mmCIF file of C-alpha atoms and ligand atoms in Angstrom:
data_model
loop_
_atom_site.group_PDB
_atom_site.id
_atom_site.type_symbol
_atom_site.label_atom_id
_atom_site.label_comp_id
_atom_site.label_asym_id
_atom_site.label_seq_id
_atom_site.Cartn_x
_atom_site.Cartn_y
_atom_site.Cartn_z
ATOM 1 C CA UNK A 1 0.699 -6.164 -7.838
ATOM 2 C CA UNK A 2 -1.433 -5.194 -5.319
ATOM 3 C CA UNK A 3 -1.498 -1.591 -4.604
ATOM 4 C CA UNK A 4 -2.712 -0.021 -1.255
ATOM 5 C CA UNK A 5 -3.657 3.951 -1.109
ATOM 6 C CA UNK A 6 -4.385 5.015 2.284
ATOM 7 C CA UNK A 7 -6.241 8.258 3.922
ATOM 8 C CA UNK A 8 -3.860 11.025 4.087
ATOM 9 C CA UNK A 9 -3.922 11.613 8.043
ATOM 10 C CA UNK A 10 -1.708 14.923 8.199
ATOM 11 C CA UNK A 11 -3.234 17.974 9.551
ATOM 12 C CA UNK A 12 -5.318 19.463 6.613
ATOM 13 C CA UNK A 13 -4.259 17.374 4.014
ATOM 14 C CA UNK A 14 -7.152 16.602 1.858
ATOM 15 C CA UNK A 15 -5.276 15.386 -1.403
ATOM 16 C CA UNK A 16 -5.584 11.563 -2.302
ATOM 17 C CA UNK A 17 -2.806 9.644 -4.286
ATOM 18 C CA UNK A 18 -4.977 7.941 -6.801
ATOM 19 C CA UNK A 19 -7.972 8.584 -8.383
ATOM 20 C CA UNK A 20 -10.920 6.148 -9.980
ATOM 21 C CA UNK A 21 -9.592 7.262 -13.373
ATOM 22 C CA UNK A 22 -6.079 5.863 -11.918
ATOM 23 C CA UNK A 23 -7.404 2.860 -10.385
ATOM 24 C CA UNK A 24 -9.161 1.902 -14.001
ATOM 25 C CA UNK A 25 -5.647 1.807 -15.556
ATOM 26 C CA UNK A 26 -4.223 -0.104 -13.021
ATOM 27 C CA UNK A 27 -7.137 -2.987 -12.936
ATOM 28 C CA UNK A 28 -6.584 -2.654 -17.227
ATOM 29 C CA UNK A 29 -3.016 -4.158 -16.576
ATOM 30 C CA UNK A 30 -3.818 -6.657 -14.518
ATOM 31 C CA UNK A 31 -3.135 -5.160 -10.632
ATOM 32 C CA UNK A 32 -5.339 -5.082 -7.755
ATOM 33 C CA UNK A 33 -5.848 -1.790 -5.912
ATOM 34 C CA UNK A 34 -7.175 -1.161 -2.426
ATOM 35 C CA UNK A 35 -8.194 2.040 -0.876
ATOM 36 C CA UNK A 36 -8.839 3.100 2.655
ATOM 37 C CA UNK A 37 -12.503 4.000 2.865
ATOM 38 C CA UNK A 38 -12.874 7.505 2.720
ATOM 39 C CA UNK A 39 -9.378 8.333 1.376
ATOM 40 C CA UNK A 40 -10.588 10.089 -1.722
ATOM 41 C CA UNK A 41 -13.797 12.494 0.192
ATOM 42 C CA UNK A 42 -11.734 15.741 0.435
ATOM 43 C CA UNK A 43 -11.057 15.322 -3.497
ATOM 44 C CA UNK A 44 -14.357 14.677 -4.356
ATOM 45 C CA UNK A 45 -13.762 11.165 -4.537
ATOM 46 C CA UNK A 46 -16.662 8.476 -2.766
ATOM 47 C CA UNK A 47 -15.807 5.129 -2.199
ATOM 48 C CA UNK A 48 -18.643 3.924 -4.640
ATOM 49 C CA UNK A 49 -16.432 5.971 -7.532
ATOM 50 C CA UNK A 50 -13.579 3.537 -6.474
ATOM 51 C CA UNK A 51 -15.303 0.571 -6.426
ATOM 52 C CA UNK A 52 -17.242 1.183 -9.815
ATOM 53 C CA UNK A 53 -13.191 1.752 -11.425
ATOM 54 C CA UNK A 54 -12.552 -1.739 -10.189
ATOM 55 C CA UNK A 55 -10.948 -1.263 -6.483
ATOM 56 C CA UNK A 56 -11.744 -3.188 -3.268
ATOM 57 C CA UNK A 57 -12.808 -0.669 0.081
ATOM 58 C CA UNK A 58 -10.475 -1.601 2.985
ATOM 59 C CA UNK A 59 -12.020 -0.288 6.571
ATOM 60 C CA UNK A 60 -8.421 1.398 8.256
ATOM 61 C CA UNK A 61 -5.325 2.023 7.491
ATOM 62 C CA UNK A 62 -3.534 -1.224 9.050
ATOM 63 C CA UNK A 63 -5.614 -3.323 6.641
ATOM 64 C CA UNK A 64 -4.168 -1.300 3.576
ATOM 65 C CA UNK A 65 -0.672 -1.342 4.445
ATOM 66 C CA UNK A 66 -1.211 -5.003 5.701
ATOM 67 C CA UNK A 67 -1.803 -6.359 1.965
ATOM 68 C CA UNK A 68 -0.095 -3.899 -0.300
ATOM 69 C CA UNK A 69 2.849 -4.489 -1.726
ATOM 70 C CA UNK A 70 3.017 -0.941 -3.197
ATOM 71 C CA UNK A 71 1.886 2.035 -1.173
ATOM 72 C CA UNK A 72 0.701 5.385 -2.926
ATOM 73 C CA UNK A 73 0.590 8.177 -0.705
ATOM 74 C CA UNK A 74 0.795 11.998 -0.975
ATOM 75 C CA UNK A 75 2.614 13.399 1.904
ATOM 76 C CA UNK A 76 5.232 11.131 4.155
ATOM 77 C CA UNK A 77 4.364 8.865 6.738
ATOM 78 C CA UNK A 78 3.465 10.344 9.738
ATOM 79 C CA UNK A 79 4.729 8.828 13.225
ATOM 80 C CA UNK A 80 1.763 6.516 13.912
ATOM 81 C CA UNK A 81 2.433 4.951 10.187
ATOM 82 C CA UNK A 82 5.549 4.224 10.487
ATOM 83 C CA UNK A 83 5.432 1.209 12.325
ATOM 84 C CA UNK A 84 2.879 -0.261 9.653
ATOM 85 C CA UNK A 85 5.382 -0.297 7.242
ATOM 86 C CA UNK A 86 7.106 -3.773 6.371
ATOM 87 C CA UNK A 87 10.105 -4.675 4.893
ATOM 88 C CA UNK A 88 10.491 -4.544 1.434
ATOM 89 C CA UNK A 89 7.364 -2.448 0.691
ATOM 90 C CA UNK A 90 7.337 0.077 -1.827
ATOM 91 C CA UNK A 91 5.942 3.610 -1.154
ATOM 92 C CA UNK A 92 5.756 6.315 -3.438
ATOM 93 C CA UNK A 93 5.067 9.289 -2.117
ATOM 94 C CA UNK A 94 6.609 12.635 -1.267
ATOM 95 C CA UNK A 95 9.079 12.122 1.579
ATOM 96 C CA UNK A 96 11.467 15.626 2.132
ATOM 97 C CA UNK A 97 13.667 13.314 4.338
ATOM 98 C CA UNK A 98 16.080 15.925 4.697
ATOM 99 C CA UNK A 99 13.583 17.696 6.732
ATOM 100 C CA UNK A 100 12.950 15.284 9.323
ATOM 101 C CA UNK A 101 15.786 13.357 10.917
ATOM 102 C CA UNK A 102 12.828 10.992 12.696
ATOM 103 C CA UNK A 103 11.399 9.659 9.320
ATOM 104 C CA UNK A 104 14.748 9.088 7.832
ATOM 105 C CA UNK A 105 15.798 7.083 11.123
ATOM 106 C CA UNK A 106 12.163 5.587 11.116
ATOM 107 C CA UNK A 107 12.364 4.332 7.293
ATOM 108 C CA UNK A 108 15.553 2.793 7.690
ATOM 109 C CA UNK A 109 14.748 0.776 10.617
ATOM 110 C CA UNK A 110 11.496 -0.514 8.586
ATOM 111 C CA UNK A 111 13.880 -1.500 5.768
ATOM 112 C CA UNK A 112 10.741 -0.367 3.168
ATOM 113 C CA UNK A 113 11.646 1.165 -0.620
ATOM 114 C CA UNK A 114 11.472 4.660 -0.309
ATOM 115 C CA UNK A 115 10.766 6.108 -3.534
ATOM 116 C CA UNK A 116 10.255 9.884 -3.523
ATOM 117 C CA UNK A 117 8.322 11.909 -5.474
ATOM 118 C CA UNK A 118 10.380 15.230 -5.274
ATOM 119 C CA UNK A 119 13.685 13.548 -6.345
ATOM 120 C CA UNK A 120 12.115 11.693 -9.457
ATOM 121 C CA UNK A 121 14.244 14.027 -12.132
ATOM 122 C CA UNK A 122 14.530 14.246 -15.720
ATOM 123 C CA UNK A 123 17.493 14.072 -17.790
ATOM 124 C CA UNK A 124 16.984 18.187 -18.337
ATOM 125 C CA UNK A 125 17.079 18.163 -14.287
ATOM 126 C CA UNK A 126 13.021 19.155 -14.310
ATOM 127 C CA UNK A 127 11.201 17.737 -11.510
ATOM 128 C CA UNK A 128 8.360 16.401 -12.779
ATOM 129 C CA UNK A 129 6.655 15.564 -9.769
ATOM 130 C CA UNK A 130 6.853 19.045 -7.902
ATOM 131 C CA UNK A 131 6.007 20.548 -11.176
ATOM 132 C CA UNK A 132 2.303 20.197 -11.002
ATOM 133 C CA UNK A 133 2.436 21.810 -7.510
ATOM 134 C CA UNK A 134 4.221 24.853 -8.614
ATOM 135 C CA UNK A 135 1.508 25.271 -11.094
ATOM 136 C CA UNK A 136 -1.225 25.035 -8.666
ATOM 137 C CA UNK A 137 0.400 27.655 -6.354
ATOM 138 C CA UNK A 138 1.199 30.074 -9.004
ATOM 139 C CA UNK A 139 -2.234 30.331 -10.397
ATOM 140 C CA UNK A 140 -3.456 30.569 -6.568
ATOM 141 C CA UNK A 141 -1.377 33.038 -6.248
ATOM 142 C CA UNK A 142 -3.091 35.460 -7.824
ATOM 143 C CA UNK A 143 -6.512 34.476 -6.683
ATOM 144 C CA UNK A 144 -5.651 34.988 -3.513
ATOM 145 C CA UNK A 145 -3.419 38.072 -4.228
ATOM 146 C CA UNK A 146 -6.967 39.461 -5.598
ATOM 147 C CA UNK A 147 -9.221 38.712 -3.049
ATOM 148 C CA UNK A 148 -6.801 39.924 -0.413
ATOM 149 C CA UNK A 149 -6.719 43.003 -2.290
ATOM 150 C CA UNK A 150 -10.029 43.743 -1.307
ATOM 151 C CA UNK A 151 -10.870 46.012 1.070
ATOM 152 C CA UNK A 152 -12.911 43.798 3.705
ATOM 153 C CA UNK A 153 -9.779 41.875 3.715
ATOM 154 C CA UNK A 154 -7.659 44.787 4.785
ATOM 155 C CA UNK A 155 -6.248 45.115 0.830
ATOM 156 C CA UNK A 156 -5.794 48.093 -1.098
ATOM 157 C CA UNK A 157 -9.470 47.712 -2.521
ATOM 158 C CA UNK A 158 -8.421 47.678 -6.028
ATOM 159 C CA UNK A 159 -9.850 45.456 -8.706
ATOM 160 C CA UNK A 160 -6.792 43.793 -10.774
ATOM 161 C CA UNK A 161 -8.412 44.051 -14.093
ATOM 162 C CA UNK A 162 -9.677 47.612 -13.244
ATOM 163 C CA UNK A 163 -13.227 48.793 -15.747
ATOM 164 C CA UNK A 164 -13.025 50.800 -18.602
ATOM 165 C CA UNK A 165 -11.874 54.210 -17.932
ATOM 166 C CA UNK A 166 -10.293 52.973 -14.528
ATOM 167 C CA UNK A 167 -6.348 51.753 -15.005
ATOM 168 C CA UNK A 168 -5.987 47.860 -13.637
ATOM 169 C CA UNK A 169 -3.874 46.918 -10.604
ATOM 170 C CA UNK A 170 0.146 46.581 -11.043
ATOM 171 C CA UNK A 171 1.496 43.193 -10.439
ATOM 172 C CA UNK A 172 5.190 42.197 -9.354
ATOM 173 C CA UNK A 173 6.135 38.729 -10.227
ATOM 174 C CA UNK A 174 9.550 37.890 -8.339
ATOM 175 C CA UNK A 175 11.152 34.834 -10.065
ATOM 176 C CA UNK A 176 9.922 33.942 -13.526
ATOM 177 C CA UNK A 177 10.420 29.874 -12.891
ATOM 178 C CA UNK A 178 7.135 27.456 -13.015
ATOM 179 C CA UNK A 179 5.420 29.384 -10.182
ATOM 180 C CA UNK A 180 5.971 32.925 -11.543
ATOM 181 C CA UNK A 181 4.787 32.242 -15.356
ATOM 182 C CA UNK A 182 1.697 30.776 -13.874
ATOM 183 C CA UNK A 183 1.444 33.671 -11.654
ATOM 184 C CA UNK A 184 1.617 35.974 -14.503
ATOM 185 C CA UNK A 185 -0.341 34.079 -17.066
ATOM 186 C CA UNK A 186 -3.390 34.500 -14.263
ATOM 187 C CA UNK A 187 -2.655 38.230 -13.479
ATOM 188 C CA UNK A 188 -2.177 39.016 -17.026
ATOM 189 C CA UNK A 189 -5.331 37.195 -18.174
ATOM 190 C CA UNK A 190 -6.992 39.078 -15.408
ATOM 191 C CA UNK A 191 -6.303 42.443 -17.442
ATOM 192 C CA UNK A 192 -3.357 43.512 -14.807
ATOM 193 C CA UNK A 193 -0.064 45.217 -15.727
ATOM 194 C CA UNK A 194 2.083 42.495 -15.090
ATOM 195 C CA UNK A 195 6.311 42.822 -14.722
ATOM 196 C CA UNK A 196 8.306 39.833 -13.849
ATOM 197 C CA UNK A 197 11.880 39.949 -12.692
ATOM 198 C CA UNK A 198 14.461 36.978 -12.778
ATOM 199 C CA UNK A 199 18.062 36.949 -12.805
ATOM 200 C CA UNK A 200 18.590 34.828 -15.858
ATOM 201 C CA UNK A 201 18.696 36.801 -18.820
ATOM 202 C CA UNK A 202 17.798 32.951 -21.299
ATOM 203 C CA UNK A 203 14.741 32.857 -18.648
ATOM 204 C CA UNK A 204 13.416 36.330 -19.661
ATOM 205 C CA UNK A 205 13.785 36.319 -23.203
ATOM 206 C CA UNK A 206 12.035 32.765 -23.177
ATOM 207 C CA UNK A 207 9.211 34.837 -21.004
ATOM 208 C CA UNK A 208 9.303 37.554 -22.726
ATOM 209 C CA UNK A 209 8.453 35.684 -26.154
ATOM 210 C CA UNK A 210 5.241 33.724 -24.370
ATOM 211 C CA UNK A 211 3.932 36.261 -22.185
ATOM 212 C CA UNK A 212 1.061 38.861 -23.616
ATOM 213 C CA UNK A 213 1.681 42.132 -24.441
ATOM 214 C CA UNK A 214 0.787 43.638 -20.791
ATOM 215 C CA UNK A 215 3.877 41.452 -19.290
ATOM 216 C CA UNK A 216 7.077 43.266 -18.816
ATOM 217 C CA UNK A 217 10.298 41.302 -18.178
ATOM 218 C CA UNK A 218 12.909 43.273 -16.042
ATOM 219 C CA UNK A 219 15.995 42.087 -14.303
ATOM 220 C CA UNK A 220 15.916 40.880 -10.844
ATOM 221 C CA UNK A 221 18.250 43.007 -8.682
ATOM 222 C CA UNK A 222 17.786 45.475 -5.729
ATOM 223 C CA UNK A 223 18.052 48.608 -7.584
ATOM 224 C CA UNK A 224 14.920 47.606 -9.793
ATOM 225 C CA UNK A 225 13.263 45.834 -6.889
ATOM 226 C CA UNK A 226 13.063 49.160 -4.805
ATOM 227 C CA UNK A 227 11.932 50.955 -7.538
ATOM 228 C CA UNK A 228 9.291 48.622 -8.229
ATOM 229 C CA UNK A 229 7.623 47.928 -5.445
ATOM 230 C CA UNK A 230 6.536 51.787 -4.512
ATOM 231 C CA UNK A 231 3.990 51.333 -7.234
ATOM 232 C CA UNK A 232 2.725 47.584 -7.193
ATOM 233 C CA UNK A 233 -0.836 46.448 -5.685
ATOM 234 C CA UNK A 234 0.430 42.955 -5.571
ATOM 235 C CA UNK A 235 3.778 41.311 -5.401
ATOM 236 C CA UNK A 236 4.251 37.001 -5.607
ATOM 237 C CA UNK A 237 7.565 35.653 -4.393
ATOM 238 C CA UNK A 238 8.315 32.702 -6.365
ATOM 239 C CA UNK A 239 12.109 32.782 -6.143
ATOM 240 C CA UNK A 240 14.111 29.471 -5.950
ATOM 241 C CA UNK A 241 17.587 28.381 -5.482
ATOM 242 C CA UNK A 242 17.888 25.049 -5.737
ATOM 243 C CA UNK A 243 18.897 23.883 -2.602
ATOM 244 C CA UNK A 244 19.574 26.625 -0.653
ATOM 245 C CA UNK A 245 17.307 28.928 1.408
ATOM 246 C CA UNK A 246 15.420 31.605 -0.661
ATOM 247 C CA UNK A 247 17.130 35.269 -0.837
ATOM 248 C CA UNK A 248 15.285 37.621 0.811
ATOM 249 C CA UNK A 249 14.609 40.197 -1.831
ATOM 250 C CA UNK A 250 12.752 42.372 -0.014
ATOM 251 C CA UNK A 251 13.299 43.629 2.987
ATOM 252 C CA UNK A 252 11.604 44.783 6.316
ATOM 253 C CA UNK A 253 12.675 48.485 5.554
ATOM 254 C CA UNK A 254 11.182 48.366 1.935
ATOM 255 C CA UNK A 255 7.594 47.569 3.596
ATOM 256 C CA UNK A 256 7.116 51.641 4.317
ATOM 257 C CA UNK A 257 7.993 52.417 0.965
ATOM 258 C CA UNK A 258 5.028 50.175 -0.551
ATOM 259 C CA UNK A 259 1.448 51.494 -1.143
ATOM 260 C CA UNK A 260 -0.985 50.614 2.179
ATOM 261 C CA UNK A 261 -2.616 47.966 1.678
ATOM 262 C CA UNK A 262 -0.520 46.006 -0.873
ATOM 263 C CA UNK A 263 -0.566 42.562 -0.869
ATOM 264 C CA UNK A 264 2.819 40.196 -0.859
ATOM 265 C CA UNK A 265 2.010 36.312 -1.786
ATOM 266 C CA UNK A 266 5.219 34.847 -0.541
ATOM 267 C CA UNK A 267 4.905 31.114 -2.677
ATOM 268 C CA UNK A 268 8.710 30.397 -1.400
ATOM 269 C CA UNK A 269 7.663 30.288 1.853
ATOM 270 C CA UNK A 270 8.539 26.770 2.170
ATOM 271 C CA UNK A 271 12.130 27.787 1.691
ATOM 272 C CA UNK A 272 11.914 30.082 3.889
ATOM 273 C CA UNK A 273 10.700 33.130 1.846
ATOM 274 C CA UNK A 274 12.181 35.808 -0.563
ATOM 275 C CA UNK A 275 10.195 38.413 1.689
ATOM 276 C CA UNK A 276 12.051 38.944 4.888
ATOM 277 C CA UNK A 277 9.029 39.775 7.331
ATOM 278 C CA UNK A 278 7.492 36.428 5.957
ATOM 279 C CA UNK A 279 6.703 33.361 8.142
ATOM 280 C CA UNK A 280 4.732 30.565 7.613
ATOM 281 C CA UNK A 281 0.772 30.772 8.070
ATOM 282 C CA UNK A 282 -1.975 28.345 7.416
ATOM 283 C CA UNK A 283 -5.046 28.383 5.632
ATOM 284 C CA UNK A 284 -6.984 28.924 8.941
ATOM 285 C CA UNK A 285 -5.300 31.966 9.013
ATOM 286 C CA UNK A 286 -3.419 32.595 5.999
ATOM 287 C CA UNK A 287 -2.533 36.461 6.226
ATOM 288 C CA UNK A 288 -1.168 38.759 8.879
ATOM 289 C CA UNK A 289 -0.154 42.221 8.712
ATOM 290 C CA UNK A 290 3.122 44.785 8.887
ATOM 291 C CA UNK A 291 3.390 48.345 8.275
ATOM 292 C CA UNK A 292 0.054 48.105 6.317
ATOM 293 C CA UNK A 293 1.126 45.923 3.884
ATOM 294 C CA UNK A 294 -0.643 42.543 3.936
ATOM 295 C CA UNK A 295 1.428 39.115 3.842
ATOM 296 C CA UNK A 296 -0.021 35.928 3.071
ATOM 297 C CA UNK A 297 2.364 33.215 3.470
ATOM 298 C CA UNK A 298 0.766 29.620 3.177
ATOM 299 C CA UNK A 299 3.162 26.967 2.974
ATOM 300 C CA UNK A 300 1.046 24.606 1.425
ATOM 301 C CA UNK A 301 -1.170 26.356 -0.840
ATOM 302 C CA UNK A 302 -2.360 23.614 -2.998
ATOM 303 C CA UNK A 303 -4.339 22.136 -0.031
ATOM 304 C CA UNK A 304 -6.892 24.587 -0.417
ATOM 305 C CA UNK A 305 -7.756 23.120 -3.609
ATOM 306 C CA UNK A 306 -7.365 19.201 -3.298
ATOM 307 C CA UNK A 307 -9.584 18.609 -6.479
ATOM 308 C CA UNK A 308 -7.278 20.332 -8.687
ATOM 309 C CA UNK A 309 -4.229 19.416 -7.154
ATOM 310 C CA UNK A 310 -4.966 15.484 -6.675
ATOM 311 C CA UNK A 311 -5.528 15.771 -10.391
ATOM 312 C CA UNK A 312 -3.019 17.298 -11.448
ATOM 313 C CA UNK A 313 -0.720 15.225 -8.872
ATOM 314 C CA UNK A 314 -2.070 11.852 -10.051
ATOM 315 C CA UNK A 315 -1.708 12.880 -13.730
ATOM 316 C CA UNK A 316 2.336 13.123 -13.334
ATOM 317 C CA UNK A 317 2.591 10.290 -10.448
ATOM 318 C CA UNK A 318 0.469 7.425 -12.727
ATOM 319 C CA UNK A 319 2.708 6.715 -15.455
ATOM 320 C CA UNK A 320 5.635 6.230 -13.243
ATOM 321 C CA UNK A 321 3.275 4.107 -10.759
ATOM 322 C CA UNK A 322 2.432 1.984 -13.768
ATOM 323 C CA UNK A 323 6.055 1.346 -14.463
ATOM 324 C CA UNK A 324 6.572 0.533 -10.689
ATOM 325 C CA UNK A 325 3.496 -1.926 -11.021
ATOM 326 C CA UNK A 326 4.246 -3.610 -13.791
ATOM 327 C CA UNK A 327 8.029 -4.322 -13.871
ATOM 328 C CA UNK A 328 8.650 -4.173 -10.218
ATOM 329 C CA UNK A 329 10.375 -1.282 -8.203
ATOM 330 C CA UNK A 330 14.022 -2.642 -9.093
ATOM 331 C CA UNK A 331 14.011 -3.212 -12.667
ATOM 332 C CA UNK A 332 11.485 0.075 -13.353
ATOM 333 C CA UNK A 333 14.620 1.660 -11.704
ATOM 334 C CA UNK A 334 17.062 -0.042 -13.625
ATOM 335 C CA UNK A 335 15.423 0.995 -17.124
ATOM 336 C CA UNK A 336 14.545 4.282 -15.931
ATOM 337 C CA UNK A 337 17.098 6.763 -14.517
ATOM 338 C CA UNK A 338 14.095 9.055 -13.833
ATOM 339 C CA UNK A 339 12.755 6.840 -11.405
ATOM 340 C CA UNK A 340 16.022 5.444 -10.182
ATOM 341 C CA UNK A 341 16.682 9.025 -9.081
ATOM 342 C CA UNK A 342 13.638 8.915 -6.621
ATOM 343 C CA UNK A 343 14.863 6.215 -4.651
ATOM 344 C CA UNK A 344 15.927 7.613 -1.071
ATOM 345 C CA UNK A 345 16.089 4.406 1.235
ATOM 346 C CA UNK A 346 16.064 0.979 0.201
ATOM 347 C CA UNK A 347 16.154 -2.037 2.493
ATOM 348 C CA UNK A 348 17.452 0.257 5.480
ATOM 349 C CA UNK A 349 20.211 1.884 3.427
ATOM 350 C CA UNK A 350 20.335 5.399 2.204
ATOM 351 C CA UNK A 351 21.069 5.716 -1.347
ATOM 352 C CA UNK A 352 20.633 9.517 -2.168
ATOM 353 C CA UNK A 353 23.315 11.417 -1.360
ATOM 354 C CA UNK A 354 21.228 14.374 -0.461
ATOM 355 C CA UNK A 355 19.877 13.066 2.595
ATOM 356 C CA UNK A 356 23.187 10.843 3.910
ATOM 357 C CA UNK A 357 24.691 14.173 3.895
ATOM 358 C CA UNK A 358 21.853 15.997 5.672
ATOM 359 C CA UNK A 359 21.702 13.909 8.571
ATOM 360 C CA UNK A 360 25.557 12.555 8.396
ATOM 361 C CA UNK A 361 24.446 8.669 7.544
ATOM 362 C CA UNK A 362 26.064 6.636 5.764
ATOM 363 C CA UNK A 363 25.579 6.921 1.509
ATOM 364 C CA UNK A 364 25.098 3.963 -0.454
ATOM 365 C CA UNK A 365 25.377 4.574 -3.837
ATOM 366 C CA UNK A 366 21.928 2.834 -5.790
ATOM 367 C CA UNK A 367 24.161 1.058 -8.696
ATOM 368 C CA UNK A 368 25.246 -1.282 -5.746
ATOM 369 C CA UNK A 369 21.774 -2.185 -5.137
ATOM 370 C CA UNK A 370 20.434 -2.064 -8.339
ATOM 371 C CA UNK A 371 23.039 -4.218 -9.992
HETATM 372 N N1 LIG B 1 3.669 27.550 -1.001
HETATM 373 C C1 LIG B 1 3.406 26.614 -1.496
HETATM 374 O O1 LIG B 1 2.658 25.869 -1.197
HETATM 375 C C2 LIG B 1 4.152 26.469 -2.585
HETATM 376 C C3 LIG B 1 3.968 25.396 -3.668
HETATM 377 C C4 LIG B 1 4.776 25.082 -4.821
HETATM 378 C C5 LIG B 1 6.215 25.435 -5.130
HETATM 379 N N2 LIG B 1 6.188 26.499 -3.741
HETATM 380 C C6 LIG B 1 7.639 27.062 -3.759
HETATM 381 O O2 LIG B 1 7.940 28.302 -4.909
HETATM 382 C C7 LIG B 1 9.097 28.290 -4.741
HETATM 383 C C8 LIG B 1 9.378 28.565 -6.523
HETATM 384 O O3 LIG B 1 8.688 27.309 -7.570
HETATM 385 P P1 LIG B 1 9.511 26.857 -8.877
HETATM 386 O O4 LIG B 1 8.671 25.791 -8.788
HETATM 387 O O5 LIG B 1 8.769 28.097 -9.312
HETATM 388 O O6 LIG B 1 10.790 27.263 -8.574
HETATM 389 P P2 LIG B 1 11.600 27.412 -10.609
HETATM 390 O O7 LIG B 1 12.584 26.818 -10.032
HETATM 391 O O8 LIG B 1 11.045 26.996 -11.442
HETATM 392 O O9 LIG B 1 12.025 28.864 -10.093
HETATM 393 C C9 LIG B 1 12.629 29.308 -9.715
HETATM 394 C C10 LIG B 1 12.748 31.051 -10.765
HETATM 395 O O10 LIG B 1 13.849 31.923 -9.523
HETATM 396 C C11 LIG B 1 14.767 32.356 -9.861
HETATM 397 N N3 LIG B 1 15.803 33.353 -9.076
HETATM 398 C C12 LIG B 1 16.637 32.838 -8.706
HETATM 399 N N4 LIG B 1 16.968 33.849 -8.079
HETATM 400 C C13 LIG B 1 16.393 35.189 -8.169
HETATM 401 C C14 LIG B 1 16.197 36.268 -7.638
HETATM 402 N N5 LIG B 1 17.172 36.606 -7.084
HETATM 403 N N6 LIG B 1 15.217 37.154 -8.271
HETATM 404 C C15 LIG B 1 14.524 36.715 -9.100
HETATM 405 N N7 LIG B 1 14.655 35.537 -10.008
HETATM 406 C C16 LIG B 1 15.408 34.664 -8.990
HETATM 407 C C17 LIG B 1 14.945 31.355 -10.713
HETATM 408 O O11 LIG B 1 15.972 31.996 -11.888
HETATM 409 C C18 LIG B 1 13.784 30.806 -11.277
HETATM 410 O O12 LIG B 1 13.719 31.427 -12.458
HETATM 411 C C19 LIG B 1 9.637 27.429 -4.316
HETATM 412 O O13 LIG B 1 10.361 27.508 -3.128
HETATM 413 C C20 LIG B 1 8.767 26.359 -4.715
HETATM 414 O O14 LIG B 1 9.191 25.710 -3.171
HETATM 415 C C21 LIG B 1 5.568 26.764 -2.654
#
């Protein structure tokens, strides 16, 4: 198969969909790979490193879309890319169709085969191509939180781990899923006193078993949240209710009960945020202050560490991409139900219920196309 990797053109996107190691794997399996010039630059991969691995470099995005049978990307195509998609061309990338009607209509009109990273799903209902980015964001939440706790950045001026003779900081993690677990691991590793709250008792049990002694688990409810936040230095928002907006666990009135200089990192901001006063910010201007409480609410946290994020993402996507290239998308999706669930728009038809529901479009069961 001919695989094409365009340079990401969405604002501030420095990740790339394939590393030189990935190119080498495709070559080993007999495929041809074209990379757009400088596509890997933002993640630290030069054109030469791709050439060494066996890829050819193309000068512009048009030639990549023009030649490829499968396009591998990170972010959804933006408007200027719509017309480059060819009928029958396979696109393997994040799409998030339910949040963009124009993108949905454009991909229907272009008759591409749109396989979305975010809906590839395992039988245990986990989302293997979203997990790596949650892992990055969870770990980063504590790194960023520790930074904004510094006085020059308007924080309390407390060191997360303390020092001998001085107690460490108190960290509260709301939600003990992928993001919350990684955040708790980082904060506890630095020596902070960590509390994780979740509504799921089985989840709290599992966390209590694996976390070190400086991590406590507490049931998440308004009473407990109100009680704990008064003593916290850093609070990480990491809740998710699948398919719904995040619940506001920390409300505006609660801010006044917190210590001045407390830092809130609301990772769940991409689902509306679990802190009422959070609104999305960018890496250029990541924080704002309300009632002397620092709010960090960057909606695409992994974008700041493209080297790590690219490797984490491609570790997860490559095995699926190889199946698609080796078998062709149809047979790969017939044989692997995880990949089949990734199909969202196929040959002008919407084959993912969530997308058809979002925009009132006709839903075609994927079985009708695959059988
Ligand atoms: N900002 C970013 O850059 C970025 C990056 C990756 C993920 N995210 C977001 O982070 C959020 C968390 O993702 P995840 O992968 O950890 O999800 P997850 O499903 O693994 O975990 C969510 C957890 O929240 C818990 N929860 C639900 N309601 C709760 C409540 N009222 N109180 C406490 N806990 C509650 C669930 O039981 C679950 O354990 C999502 O909104 C995701 O989109 C943001």
